[in-house]
Short mmCIF file of C-alpha atoms and ligand atoms in Angstrom, two decimals:
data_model
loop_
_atom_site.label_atom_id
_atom_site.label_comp_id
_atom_site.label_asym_id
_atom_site.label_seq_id
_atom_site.Cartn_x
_atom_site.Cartn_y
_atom_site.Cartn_z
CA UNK A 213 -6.50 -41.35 28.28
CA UNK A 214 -4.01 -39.27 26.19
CA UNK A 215 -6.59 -38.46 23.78
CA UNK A 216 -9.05 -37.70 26.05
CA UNK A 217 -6.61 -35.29 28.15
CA UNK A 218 -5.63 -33.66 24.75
CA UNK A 219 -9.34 -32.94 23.50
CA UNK A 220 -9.94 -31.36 27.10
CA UNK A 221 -7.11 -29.49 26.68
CA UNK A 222 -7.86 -28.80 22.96
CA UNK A 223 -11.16 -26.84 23.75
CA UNK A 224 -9.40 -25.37 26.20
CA UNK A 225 -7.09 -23.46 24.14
CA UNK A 226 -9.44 -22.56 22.02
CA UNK A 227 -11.19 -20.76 24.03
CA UNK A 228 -8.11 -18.51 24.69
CA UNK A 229 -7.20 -16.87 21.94
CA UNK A 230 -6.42 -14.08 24.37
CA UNK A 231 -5.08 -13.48 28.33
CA UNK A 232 -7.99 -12.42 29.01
CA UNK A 233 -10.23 -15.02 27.77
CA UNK A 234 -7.50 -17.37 29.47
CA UNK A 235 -8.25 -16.15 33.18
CA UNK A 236 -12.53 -16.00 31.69
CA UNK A 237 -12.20 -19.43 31.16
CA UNK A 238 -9.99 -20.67 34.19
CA UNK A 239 -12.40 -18.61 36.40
CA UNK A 240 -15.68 -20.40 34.80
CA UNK A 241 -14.09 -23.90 35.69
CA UNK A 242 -13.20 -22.78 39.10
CA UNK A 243 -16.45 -22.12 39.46
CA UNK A 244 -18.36 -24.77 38.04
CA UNK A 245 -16.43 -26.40 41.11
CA UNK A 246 -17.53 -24.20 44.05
CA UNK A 247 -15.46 -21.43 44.21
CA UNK A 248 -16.23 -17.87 44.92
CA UNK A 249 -15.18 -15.10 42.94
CA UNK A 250 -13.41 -11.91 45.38
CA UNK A 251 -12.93 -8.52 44.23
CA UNK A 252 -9.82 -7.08 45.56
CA UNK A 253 -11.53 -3.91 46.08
CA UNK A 254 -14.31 -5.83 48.18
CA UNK A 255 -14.05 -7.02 51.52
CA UNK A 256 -12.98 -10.38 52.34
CA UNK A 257 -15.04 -13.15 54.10
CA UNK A 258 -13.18 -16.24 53.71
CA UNK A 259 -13.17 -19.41 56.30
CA UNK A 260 -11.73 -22.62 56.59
CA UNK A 261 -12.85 -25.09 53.72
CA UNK A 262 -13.81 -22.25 51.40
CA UNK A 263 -12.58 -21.77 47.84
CA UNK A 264 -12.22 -18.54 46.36
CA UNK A 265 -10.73 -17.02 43.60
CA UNK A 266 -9.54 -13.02 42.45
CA UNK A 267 -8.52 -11.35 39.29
CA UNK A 268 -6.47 -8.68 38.64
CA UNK A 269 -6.60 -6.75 34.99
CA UNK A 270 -8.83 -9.62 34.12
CA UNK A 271 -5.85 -11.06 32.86
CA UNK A 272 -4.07 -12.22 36.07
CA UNK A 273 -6.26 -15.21 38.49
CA UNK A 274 -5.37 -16.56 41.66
CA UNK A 275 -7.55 -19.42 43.32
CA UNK A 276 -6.93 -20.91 46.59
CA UNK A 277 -8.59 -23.49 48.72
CA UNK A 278 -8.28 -22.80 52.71
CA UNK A 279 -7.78 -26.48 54.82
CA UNK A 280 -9.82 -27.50 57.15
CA UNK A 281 -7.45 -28.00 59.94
CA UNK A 282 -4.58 -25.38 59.28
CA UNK A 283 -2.49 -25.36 62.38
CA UNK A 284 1.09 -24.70 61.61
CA UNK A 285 0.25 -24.02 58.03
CA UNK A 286 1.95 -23.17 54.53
CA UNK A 287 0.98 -21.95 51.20
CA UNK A 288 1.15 -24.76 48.26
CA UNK A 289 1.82 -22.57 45.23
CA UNK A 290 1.64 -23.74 41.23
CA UNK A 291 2.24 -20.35 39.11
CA UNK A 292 2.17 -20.27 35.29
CA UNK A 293 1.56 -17.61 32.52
CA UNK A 294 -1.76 -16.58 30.68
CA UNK A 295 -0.14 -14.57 27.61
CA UNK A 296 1.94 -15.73 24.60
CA UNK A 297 3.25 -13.51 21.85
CA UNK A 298 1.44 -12.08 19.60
CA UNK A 299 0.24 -8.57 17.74
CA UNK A 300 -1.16 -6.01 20.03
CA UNK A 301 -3.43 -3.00 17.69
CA UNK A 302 -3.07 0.18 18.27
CA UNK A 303 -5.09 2.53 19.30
CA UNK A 304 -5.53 3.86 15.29
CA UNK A 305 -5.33 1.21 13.61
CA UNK A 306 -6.95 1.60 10.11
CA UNK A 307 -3.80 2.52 7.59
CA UNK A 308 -4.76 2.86 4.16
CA UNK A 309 -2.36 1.89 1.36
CA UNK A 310 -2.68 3.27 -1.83
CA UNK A 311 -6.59 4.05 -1.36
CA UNK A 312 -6.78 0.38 -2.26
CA UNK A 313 -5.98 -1.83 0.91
CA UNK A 314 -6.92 -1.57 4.57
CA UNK A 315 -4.04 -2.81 6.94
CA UNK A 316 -4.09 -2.88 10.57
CA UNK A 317 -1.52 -1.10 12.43
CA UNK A 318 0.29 -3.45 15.19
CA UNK A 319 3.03 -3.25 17.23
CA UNK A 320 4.68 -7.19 18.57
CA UNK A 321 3.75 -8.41 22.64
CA UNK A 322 6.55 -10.47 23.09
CA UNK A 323 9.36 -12.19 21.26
CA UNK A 324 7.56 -14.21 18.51
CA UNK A 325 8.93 -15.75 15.70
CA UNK A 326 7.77 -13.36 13.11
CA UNK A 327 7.80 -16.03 10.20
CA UNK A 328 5.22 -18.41 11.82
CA UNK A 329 2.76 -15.52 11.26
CA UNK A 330 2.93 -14.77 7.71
CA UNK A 331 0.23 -16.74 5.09
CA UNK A 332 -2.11 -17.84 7.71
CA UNK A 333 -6.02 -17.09 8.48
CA UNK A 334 -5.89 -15.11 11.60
CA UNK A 335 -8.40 -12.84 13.54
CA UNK A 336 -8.78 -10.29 16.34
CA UNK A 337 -9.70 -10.85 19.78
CA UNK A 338 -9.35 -8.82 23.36
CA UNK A 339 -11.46 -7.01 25.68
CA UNK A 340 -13.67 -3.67 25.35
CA UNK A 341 -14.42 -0.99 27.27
CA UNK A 342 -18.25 -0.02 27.08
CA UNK A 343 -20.10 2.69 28.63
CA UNK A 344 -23.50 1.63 29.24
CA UNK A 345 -25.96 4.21 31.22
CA UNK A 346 -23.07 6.26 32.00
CA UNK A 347 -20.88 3.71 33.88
CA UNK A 348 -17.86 1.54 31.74
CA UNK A 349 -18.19 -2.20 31.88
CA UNK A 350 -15.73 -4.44 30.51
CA UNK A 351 -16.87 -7.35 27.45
CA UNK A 352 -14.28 -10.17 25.71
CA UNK A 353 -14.94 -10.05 21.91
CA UNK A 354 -13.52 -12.32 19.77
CA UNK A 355 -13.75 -12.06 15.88
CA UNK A 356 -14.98 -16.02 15.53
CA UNK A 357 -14.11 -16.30 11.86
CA UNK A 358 -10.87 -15.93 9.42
CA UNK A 359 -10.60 -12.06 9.37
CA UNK A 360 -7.21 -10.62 8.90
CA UNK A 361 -3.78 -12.35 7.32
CA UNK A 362 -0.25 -10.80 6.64
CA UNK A 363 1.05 -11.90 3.28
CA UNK A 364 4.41 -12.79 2.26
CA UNK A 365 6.35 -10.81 -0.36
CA UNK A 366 6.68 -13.17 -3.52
CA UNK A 367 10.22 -14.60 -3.86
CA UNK A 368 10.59 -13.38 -7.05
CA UNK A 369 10.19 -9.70 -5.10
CA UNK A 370 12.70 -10.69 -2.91
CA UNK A 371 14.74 -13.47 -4.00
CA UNK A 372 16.70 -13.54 -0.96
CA UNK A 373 14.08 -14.12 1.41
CA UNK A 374 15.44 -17.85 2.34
CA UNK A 375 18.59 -16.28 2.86
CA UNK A 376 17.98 -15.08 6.60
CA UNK A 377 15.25 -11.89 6.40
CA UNK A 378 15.45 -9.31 9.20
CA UNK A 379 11.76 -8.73 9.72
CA UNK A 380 10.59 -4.98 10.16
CA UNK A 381 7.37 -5.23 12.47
CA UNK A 382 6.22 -2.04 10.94
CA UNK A 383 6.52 -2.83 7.42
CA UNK A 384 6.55 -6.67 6.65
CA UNK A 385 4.31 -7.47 9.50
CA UNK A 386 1.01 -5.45 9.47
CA UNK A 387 -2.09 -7.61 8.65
CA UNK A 388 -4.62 -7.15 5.74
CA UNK A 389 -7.83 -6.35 6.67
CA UNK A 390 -9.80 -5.18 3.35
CA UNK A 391 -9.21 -3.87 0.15
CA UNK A 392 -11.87 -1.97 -2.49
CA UNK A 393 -15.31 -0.98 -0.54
CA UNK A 394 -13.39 -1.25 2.73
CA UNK A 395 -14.08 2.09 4.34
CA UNK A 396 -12.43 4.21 7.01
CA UNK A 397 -13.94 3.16 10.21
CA UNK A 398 -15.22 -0.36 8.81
CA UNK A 399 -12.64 -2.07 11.47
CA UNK A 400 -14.21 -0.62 14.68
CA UNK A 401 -17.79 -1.00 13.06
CA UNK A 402 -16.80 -4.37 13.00
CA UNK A 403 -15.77 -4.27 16.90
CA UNK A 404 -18.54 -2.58 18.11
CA UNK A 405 -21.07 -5.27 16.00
CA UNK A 406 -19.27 -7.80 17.78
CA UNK A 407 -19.82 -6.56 21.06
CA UNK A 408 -23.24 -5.58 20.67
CA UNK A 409 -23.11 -1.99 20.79
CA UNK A 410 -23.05 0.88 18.73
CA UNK A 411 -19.48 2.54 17.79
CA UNK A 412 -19.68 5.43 20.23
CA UNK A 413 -20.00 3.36 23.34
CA UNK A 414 -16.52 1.73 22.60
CA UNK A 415 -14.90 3.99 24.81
CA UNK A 416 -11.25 1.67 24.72
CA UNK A 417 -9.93 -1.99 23.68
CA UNK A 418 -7.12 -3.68 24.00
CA UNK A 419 -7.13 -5.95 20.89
CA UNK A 420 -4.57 -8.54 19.60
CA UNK A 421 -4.05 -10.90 16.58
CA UNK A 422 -4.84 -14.67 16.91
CA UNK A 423 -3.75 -17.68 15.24
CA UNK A 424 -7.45 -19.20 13.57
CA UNK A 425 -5.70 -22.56 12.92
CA UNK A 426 -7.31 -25.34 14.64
CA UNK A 427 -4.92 -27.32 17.02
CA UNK A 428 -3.54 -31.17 15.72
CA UNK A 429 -3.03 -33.98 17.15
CA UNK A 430 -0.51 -36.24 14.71
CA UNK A 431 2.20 -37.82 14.02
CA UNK A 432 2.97 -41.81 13.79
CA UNK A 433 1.25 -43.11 16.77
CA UNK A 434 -0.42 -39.47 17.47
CA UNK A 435 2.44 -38.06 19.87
CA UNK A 436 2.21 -34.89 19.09
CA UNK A 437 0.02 -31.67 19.65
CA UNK A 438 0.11 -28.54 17.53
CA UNK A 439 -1.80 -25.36 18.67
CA UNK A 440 -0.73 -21.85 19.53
CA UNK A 441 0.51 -20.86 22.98
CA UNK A 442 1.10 -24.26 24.45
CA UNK A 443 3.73 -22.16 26.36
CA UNK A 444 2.22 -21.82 28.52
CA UNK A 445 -1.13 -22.69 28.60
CA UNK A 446 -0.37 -26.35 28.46
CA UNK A 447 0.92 -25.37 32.07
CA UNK A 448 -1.45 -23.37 33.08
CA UNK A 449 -4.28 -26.08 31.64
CA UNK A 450 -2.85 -29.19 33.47
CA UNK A 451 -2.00 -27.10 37.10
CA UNK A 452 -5.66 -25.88 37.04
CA UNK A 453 -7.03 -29.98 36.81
CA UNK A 454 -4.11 -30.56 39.33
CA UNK A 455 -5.26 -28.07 41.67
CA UNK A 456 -9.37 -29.33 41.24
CA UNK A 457 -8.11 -31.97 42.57
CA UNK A 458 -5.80 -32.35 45.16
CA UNK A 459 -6.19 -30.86 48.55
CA UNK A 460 -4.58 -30.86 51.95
CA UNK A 461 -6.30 -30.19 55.05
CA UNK A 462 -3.09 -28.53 56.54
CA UNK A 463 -1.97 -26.30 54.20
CA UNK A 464 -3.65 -23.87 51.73
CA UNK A 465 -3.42 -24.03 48.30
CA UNK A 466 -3.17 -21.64 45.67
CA UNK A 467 -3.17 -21.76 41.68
CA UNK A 468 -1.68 -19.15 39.99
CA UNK A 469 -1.45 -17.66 36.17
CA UNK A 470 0.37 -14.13 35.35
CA UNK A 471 0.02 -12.36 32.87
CA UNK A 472 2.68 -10.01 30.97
CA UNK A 473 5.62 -13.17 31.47
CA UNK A 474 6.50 -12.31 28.16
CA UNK A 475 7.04 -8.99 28.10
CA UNK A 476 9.22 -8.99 31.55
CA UNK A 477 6.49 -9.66 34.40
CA UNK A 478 6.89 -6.31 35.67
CA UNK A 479 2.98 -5.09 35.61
CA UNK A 480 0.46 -4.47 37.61
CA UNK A 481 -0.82 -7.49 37.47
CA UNK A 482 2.46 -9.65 36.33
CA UNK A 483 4.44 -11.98 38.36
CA UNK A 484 6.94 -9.32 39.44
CA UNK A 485 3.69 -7.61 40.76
CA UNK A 486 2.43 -7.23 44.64
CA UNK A 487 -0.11 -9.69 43.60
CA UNK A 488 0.47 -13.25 45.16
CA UNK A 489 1.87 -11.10 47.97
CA UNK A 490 -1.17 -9.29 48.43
CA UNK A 491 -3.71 -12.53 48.04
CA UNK A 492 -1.77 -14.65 50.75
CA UNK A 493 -1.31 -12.08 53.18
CA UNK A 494 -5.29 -11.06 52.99
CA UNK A 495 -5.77 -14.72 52.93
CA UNK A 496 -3.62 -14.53 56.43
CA UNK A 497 -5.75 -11.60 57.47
CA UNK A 498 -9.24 -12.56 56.62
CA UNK A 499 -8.59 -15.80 58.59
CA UNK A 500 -7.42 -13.98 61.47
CA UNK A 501 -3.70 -15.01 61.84
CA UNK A 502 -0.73 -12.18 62.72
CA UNK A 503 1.56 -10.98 60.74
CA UNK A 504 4.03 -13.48 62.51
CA UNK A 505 1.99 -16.49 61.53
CA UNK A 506 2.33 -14.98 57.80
CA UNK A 507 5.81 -14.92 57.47
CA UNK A 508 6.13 -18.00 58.74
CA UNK A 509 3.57 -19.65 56.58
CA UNK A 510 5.74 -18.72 54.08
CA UNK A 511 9.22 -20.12 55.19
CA UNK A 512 7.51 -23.28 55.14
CA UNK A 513 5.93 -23.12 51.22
CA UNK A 514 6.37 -24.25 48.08
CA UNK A 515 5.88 -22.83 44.81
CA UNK A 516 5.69 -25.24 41.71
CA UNK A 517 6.41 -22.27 38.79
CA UNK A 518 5.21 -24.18 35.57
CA UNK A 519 6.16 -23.01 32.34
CA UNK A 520 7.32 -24.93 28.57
CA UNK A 521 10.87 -26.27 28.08
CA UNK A 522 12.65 -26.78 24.90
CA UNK A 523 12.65 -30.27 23.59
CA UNK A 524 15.69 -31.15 21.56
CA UNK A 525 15.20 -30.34 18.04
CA UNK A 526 15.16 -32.69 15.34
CA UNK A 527 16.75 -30.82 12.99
CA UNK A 528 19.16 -28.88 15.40
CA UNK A 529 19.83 -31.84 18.30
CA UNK A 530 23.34 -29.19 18.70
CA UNK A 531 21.35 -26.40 20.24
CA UNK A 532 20.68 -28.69 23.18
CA UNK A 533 23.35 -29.46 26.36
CA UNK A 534 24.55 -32.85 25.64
CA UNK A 535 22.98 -34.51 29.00
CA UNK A 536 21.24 -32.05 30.42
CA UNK A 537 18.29 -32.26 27.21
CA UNK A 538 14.82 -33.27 27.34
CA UNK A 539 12.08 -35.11 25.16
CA UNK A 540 8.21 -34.58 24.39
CA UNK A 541 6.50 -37.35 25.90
CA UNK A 542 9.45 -38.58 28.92
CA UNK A 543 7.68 -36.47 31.71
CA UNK A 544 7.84 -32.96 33.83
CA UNK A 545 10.96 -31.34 32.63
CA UNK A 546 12.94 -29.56 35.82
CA UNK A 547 14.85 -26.57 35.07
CA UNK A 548 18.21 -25.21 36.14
CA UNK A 549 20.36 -22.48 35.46
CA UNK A 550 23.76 -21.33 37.76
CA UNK A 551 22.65 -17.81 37.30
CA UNK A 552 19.05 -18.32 38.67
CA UNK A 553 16.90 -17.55 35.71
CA UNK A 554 15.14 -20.50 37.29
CA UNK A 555 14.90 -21.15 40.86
CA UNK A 556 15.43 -24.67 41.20
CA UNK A 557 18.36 -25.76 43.49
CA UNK A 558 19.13 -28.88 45.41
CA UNK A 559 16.79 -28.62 48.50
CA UNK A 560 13.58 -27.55 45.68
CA UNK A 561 14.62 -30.07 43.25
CA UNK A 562 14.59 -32.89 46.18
CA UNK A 563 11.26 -31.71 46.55
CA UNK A 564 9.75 -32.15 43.48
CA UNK A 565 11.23 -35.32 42.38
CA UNK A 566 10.22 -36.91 45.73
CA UNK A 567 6.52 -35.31 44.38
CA UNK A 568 6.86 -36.81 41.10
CA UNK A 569 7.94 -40.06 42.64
CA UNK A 570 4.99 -40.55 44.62
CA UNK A 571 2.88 -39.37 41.57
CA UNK A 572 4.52 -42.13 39.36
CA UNK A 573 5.52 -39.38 36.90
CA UNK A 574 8.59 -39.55 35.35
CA UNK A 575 11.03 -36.43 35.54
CA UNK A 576 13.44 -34.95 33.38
CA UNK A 577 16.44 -32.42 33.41
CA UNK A 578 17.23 -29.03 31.80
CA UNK A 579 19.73 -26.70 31.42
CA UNK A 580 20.60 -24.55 28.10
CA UNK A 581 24.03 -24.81 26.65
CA UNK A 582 27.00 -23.32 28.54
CA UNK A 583 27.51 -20.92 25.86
CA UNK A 584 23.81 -20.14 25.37
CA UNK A 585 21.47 -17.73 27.57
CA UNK A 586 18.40 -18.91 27.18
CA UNK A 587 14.90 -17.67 27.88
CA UNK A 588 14.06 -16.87 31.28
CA UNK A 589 10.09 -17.20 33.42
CA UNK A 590 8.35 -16.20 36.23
CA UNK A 591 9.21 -18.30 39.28
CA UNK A 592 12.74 -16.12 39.87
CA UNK A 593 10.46 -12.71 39.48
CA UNK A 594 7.58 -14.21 41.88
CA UNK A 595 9.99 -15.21 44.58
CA UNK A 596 11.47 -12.09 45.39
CA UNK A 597 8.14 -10.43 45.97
CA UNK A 598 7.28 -13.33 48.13
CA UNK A 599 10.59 -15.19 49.47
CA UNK A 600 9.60 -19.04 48.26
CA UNK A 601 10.96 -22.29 47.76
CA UNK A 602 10.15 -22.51 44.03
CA UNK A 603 11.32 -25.22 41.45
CA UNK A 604 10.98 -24.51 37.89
CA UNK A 605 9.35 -27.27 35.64
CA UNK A 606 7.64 -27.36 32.31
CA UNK A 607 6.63 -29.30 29.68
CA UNK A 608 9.28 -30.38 26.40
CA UNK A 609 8.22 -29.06 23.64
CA UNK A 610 9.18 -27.47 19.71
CA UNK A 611 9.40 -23.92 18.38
CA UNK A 612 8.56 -22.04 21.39
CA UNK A 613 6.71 -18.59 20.42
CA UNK A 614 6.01 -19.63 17.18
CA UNK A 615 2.31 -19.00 16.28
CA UNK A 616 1.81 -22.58 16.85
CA UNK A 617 3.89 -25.18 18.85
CA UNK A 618 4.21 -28.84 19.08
CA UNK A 619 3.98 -30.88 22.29
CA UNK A 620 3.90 -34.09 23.51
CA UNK A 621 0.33 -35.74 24.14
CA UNK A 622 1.17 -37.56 27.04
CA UNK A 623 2.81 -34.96 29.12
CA UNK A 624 -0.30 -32.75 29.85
CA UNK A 625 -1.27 -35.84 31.92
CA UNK A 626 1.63 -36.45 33.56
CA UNK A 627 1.66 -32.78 34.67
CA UNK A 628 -2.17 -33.08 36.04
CA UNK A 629 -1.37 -36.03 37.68
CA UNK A 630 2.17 -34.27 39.30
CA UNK A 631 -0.25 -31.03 40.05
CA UNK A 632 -2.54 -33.15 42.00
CA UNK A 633 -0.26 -34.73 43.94
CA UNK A 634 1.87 -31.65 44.93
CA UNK A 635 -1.67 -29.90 46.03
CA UNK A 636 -1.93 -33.14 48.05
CA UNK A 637 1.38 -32.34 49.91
CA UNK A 638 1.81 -30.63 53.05
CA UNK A 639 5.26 -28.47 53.68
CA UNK A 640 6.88 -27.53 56.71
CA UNK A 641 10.38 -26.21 57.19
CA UNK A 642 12.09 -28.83 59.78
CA UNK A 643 15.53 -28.18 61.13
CA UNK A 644 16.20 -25.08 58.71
CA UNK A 645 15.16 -27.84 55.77
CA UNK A 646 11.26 -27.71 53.87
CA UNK A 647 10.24 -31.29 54.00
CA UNK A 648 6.94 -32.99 52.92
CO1 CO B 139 6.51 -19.31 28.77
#
């Protein structure tokens, strides 16, 4: 089952080397299952049963499923986060060095760990902007073969290079793209090949670097699963089966994935947008209920924000809290933090564990080090836009923003099977308390 789960997942990932090839992909399996695509510039017809789903930037995707028999009903919520860090390009890109090399010029998305990138087949992938017959469309590309790498400065250059290197993303981290016949020009040649088109219909990109190493499973007994951005599309992977396949007739629910998490939420289109808040209260609207009926849909919902955990480190078990550590492969991790970086407290903690419980899915606790801040997510940014219960979970896992991670095999199913249940759930706020 493991291995199953992990080559799902597996060609999954692979077919996001970008956001926006994330939410392309998460919106082609919502719709091989019946749902609808919206526009949020269109107008809304939505009814009770239906299944729809809306993008924003093409890198943002909310579904939701409408119950049948909605009464006094609330919102079940599981958010996670459709970018990783990586290499954005700029806008002029081609650098020449020494009339001999062709570099790319880049400039870091996120916090990455700039030495997991060096020595490594990687490639370029995003989204264009064409104009066809005099109107722009927008078309994914995606460089399918070993294209660009950034090369390491020979120790005997730099002798102290195991000595702790502070990385300069303009100088020790721009990629090689050609060297000799490589012309001025040859890189968007390339891009507008790849789209179809000729150069001067590329009208604007937004292009990034991506790892071309294929994901692994390995390791004694095949525990383990390397392949870039596991934070946090494991998440986003396993709440998407969850959420094809749990339902509640009384309650409507709604699968998330933000982009921008890792560069602060605070987008258009990013957690810390107007998004969700827009989508549930049109949802409210287009099914006829007042603004009354909103707001109190809302005191009585649940948000499940889903994104990776550390696991404790084999080399470095000290950079964990003593008790409060977690393990690839022991189940959902749930997060807390005193100065609500994540949302969980008592009353959303009950919650989940009771969901876990009746999932038969082991759970697990996290909180950094006293003395450590640690990284921070979406579910605190989301629920101030839209005031909801939230817990924060994840998945354990190694070397979090490196270009490629390590999981545990058997978590992504425990998180489906968690997802599925929790979609399954209905909430209501009872004597000032949510319950299920
Ligand atoms: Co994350």
């Amino acid at each position: 089952m493991d291995k199953k789960i992990s080559q799902e997942m597996t060609a999954f990932l692979k077919d996001c080397p970008t956001a926006f090839h994330a939410v392309r992909r998460i919106g082609s399996e919502l719709e091989a299952d019946g749902y609808q695509r919206l526009q949020e510039s269109g107008k809304w017809t939505i009814e009770p049963g239906g299944k729809y789903y809306v993008t924003r930037n093409d890198s943002s995707i909310l579904a939701f499923h409408i119950g049948r028999e909605l009464g006094e009903f609330s919102f079940s919520i599981a958010a996670s986060h459709s970018d990783f860090p990586t290499f954005k390009i700029k806008e002029q890109a081609e650098l020449e060095v020494r009339k001999q090399y062709m570099q790319l010029n880049t400039e870091g998305y996120g916090g990455m760990i700039c030495s997991s990138w060096f020595d490594r087949p990687l490639s370029v992938a995003g989204r264009v902007i064409l104009k066809e017959n005099g109107r722009f469309i927008t078309k994914l590309v995606k460089i399918d073969r070993d294209l660009v790498l950034i090369p390491s400065v020979a120790i005997h250059m730099n002798r102290k290079i195991n000595e702790g290197f502070a990385y300069n993303k303009q100088v020790d981290l721009l990629p090689l793209f050609g060297a000799g016949e490589c012309r001025r020009g040859d890189f968007y040649r390339l891009i507008a090949k790849e789209a179809g088109v000729q150069e001067t219909a590329v009208y604007g990109s937004d292009l990034y670097l991506y790892n071309r190493q294929e994901p692994s499973v390995w390791g004694a007994r095949e525990e383990f699963i390397s392949a870039w951005h596991l934070d946090d599309l494991q998440c986003a992977y396993a709440s998407l089966k969850g959420f094809l396949k749990g339902s509640h007739e009384q309650s409507i629910q709604v699968y998330a994935c933000f982009d921008n998490e890792e560069v602060g939420s605070g987008t258009r289109q990013g957690a810390g947008s107007t998004f969700l808040r827009d989508v549930l209260r049109r949802i409210c609207l287009g099914l006829g209920k007042t603004e009354e009926e909103y707001y109190r849909a809302v005191a009585g919902s649940f948000m499940v924000s889903a994104d990776n955990a550390h696991g404790v480190h084999p080399n470095h078990p000290e950079k964990t809290d003593a008790e409060n550590c977690v393990y690839m492969n022991e189940g959902i991790v749930i997060k807390s933090n005193a100065g609500q970086k994540y949302t969980s407290d008592g009353v959303s903690i009950a919650l989940f564990r009771e969901i876990c419980e009746r999932a038969g899915v082991p759970v697990q606790f996290f909180a950094n080090r006293s003395d450590q801040a640690g990284g921070s997510t979406l579910g605190n940014i989301a629920s101030v836009k839209v005031p909801l219960r939230t817990v924060d979970i994840g998945l354990a896992q190694l070397s979090m923003h490196s270009v490629y991670e390590t999981a545990g095999v058997r978590d992504t199913g425990y998180l489906i099977k968690a997802m599925e249940r929790f979609y399954a759930s209905h909430f209501e706020e009872q004597d000032g308390i949510l319950t299920l």
